XYZ file of C-alpha atoms in Angstrom:
85
model
C 104.245 -63.274 77.895
C 103.461 -60.557 80.404
C 105.288 -57.231 80.662
C 105.026 -54.552 83.357
C 106.555 -51.072 83.527
C 107.824 -50.037 86.975
C 109.301 -46.813 88.335
C 112.289 -47.531 90.586
C 112.068 -45.399 93.715
C 114.912 -46.960 95.716
C 116.937 -44.007 96.961
C 120.255 -45.608 95.976
C 118.943 -47.320 92.864
C 119.086 -51.040 92.254
C 122.400 -51.570 94.028
C 123.783 -54.962 95.048
C 121.622 -55.658 98.121
C 118.163 -55.110 96.555
C 119.311 -56.688 93.305
C 120.405 -59.819 95.197
C 117.011 -60.109 96.881
C 115.299 -59.586 93.527
C 117.376 -62.310 91.850
C 116.735 -64.788 94.681
C 113.006 -64.215 94.274
C 113.157 -64.466 90.469
C 114.963 -67.813 90.724
C 111.973 -69.280 92.575
C 109.915 -69.127 89.369
C 110.276 -71.462 86.426
C 109.304 -68.750 83.922
C 111.877 -66.996 81.765
C 112.158 -63.516 83.339
C 113.877 -60.458 81.864
C 114.514 -56.876 82.991
C 114.775 -54.128 80.408
C 116.148 -50.618 80.853
C 116.194 -48.381 77.806
C 117.291 -50.669 74.953
C 119.135 -53.264 77.031
C 117.432 -56.425 78.256
C 119.000 -58.957 80.640
C 118.176 -62.156 82.495
C 116.442 -61.283 85.790
C 117.937 -64.394 87.386
C 121.511 -63.134 86.886
C 122.875 -60.659 89.423
C 125.823 -59.807 87.199
C 123.609 -59.053 84.215
C 121.263 -56.875 86.285
C 124.210 -54.884 87.622
C 125.307 -54.076 84.052
C 122.071 -52.120 83.585
C 123.029 -49.554 86.246
C 119.426 -49.013 87.340
C 119.093 -45.739 89.249
C 116.368 -44.005 91.202
C 113.568 -42.717 88.936
C 114.439 -45.110 86.095
C 111.560 -46.909 84.446
C 112.254 -50.610 83.981
C 110.228 -53.338 82.335
C 109.905 -56.778 83.859
C 108.883 -59.444 81.359
C 108.000 -63.047 82.094
C 107.158 -66.008 79.894
C 106.174 -69.393 81.254
C 103.624 -71.300 83.266
C 103.977 -69.102 86.382
C 104.470 -65.789 84.548
C 101.526 -64.047 86.244
C 102.739 -64.944 89.735
C 106.292 -63.963 88.821
C 105.343 -60.529 87.491
C 103.043 -59.820 90.422
C 105.605 -60.835 93.048
C 108.621 -59.169 91.416
C 106.841 -55.902 90.668
C 105.693 -55.680 94.287
C 109.159 -56.222 95.716
C 111.085 -53.813 93.462
C 110.279 -50.765 95.550
C 109.771 -52.525 98.868
C 113.487 -53.392 98.923
C 115.860 -51.141 100.815
């Protein structure tokens, strides 16, 4: 398992458009991928679950991955979090 802490700098937070792009990317990996904010952890491949977190600008999130492509998943997803607009 790999875990990475990321500061969200999206000016409007992780609203529907960037979250949709994130989920589409996460679904390309076979690894089990989770996003955690504070004490709540959800499936990173579920748009509905991600939206329940209410991720805002300047929140620190954790992305965790477990599986055969976990390194690629973490690297790709952590890079796109703040490149989304």
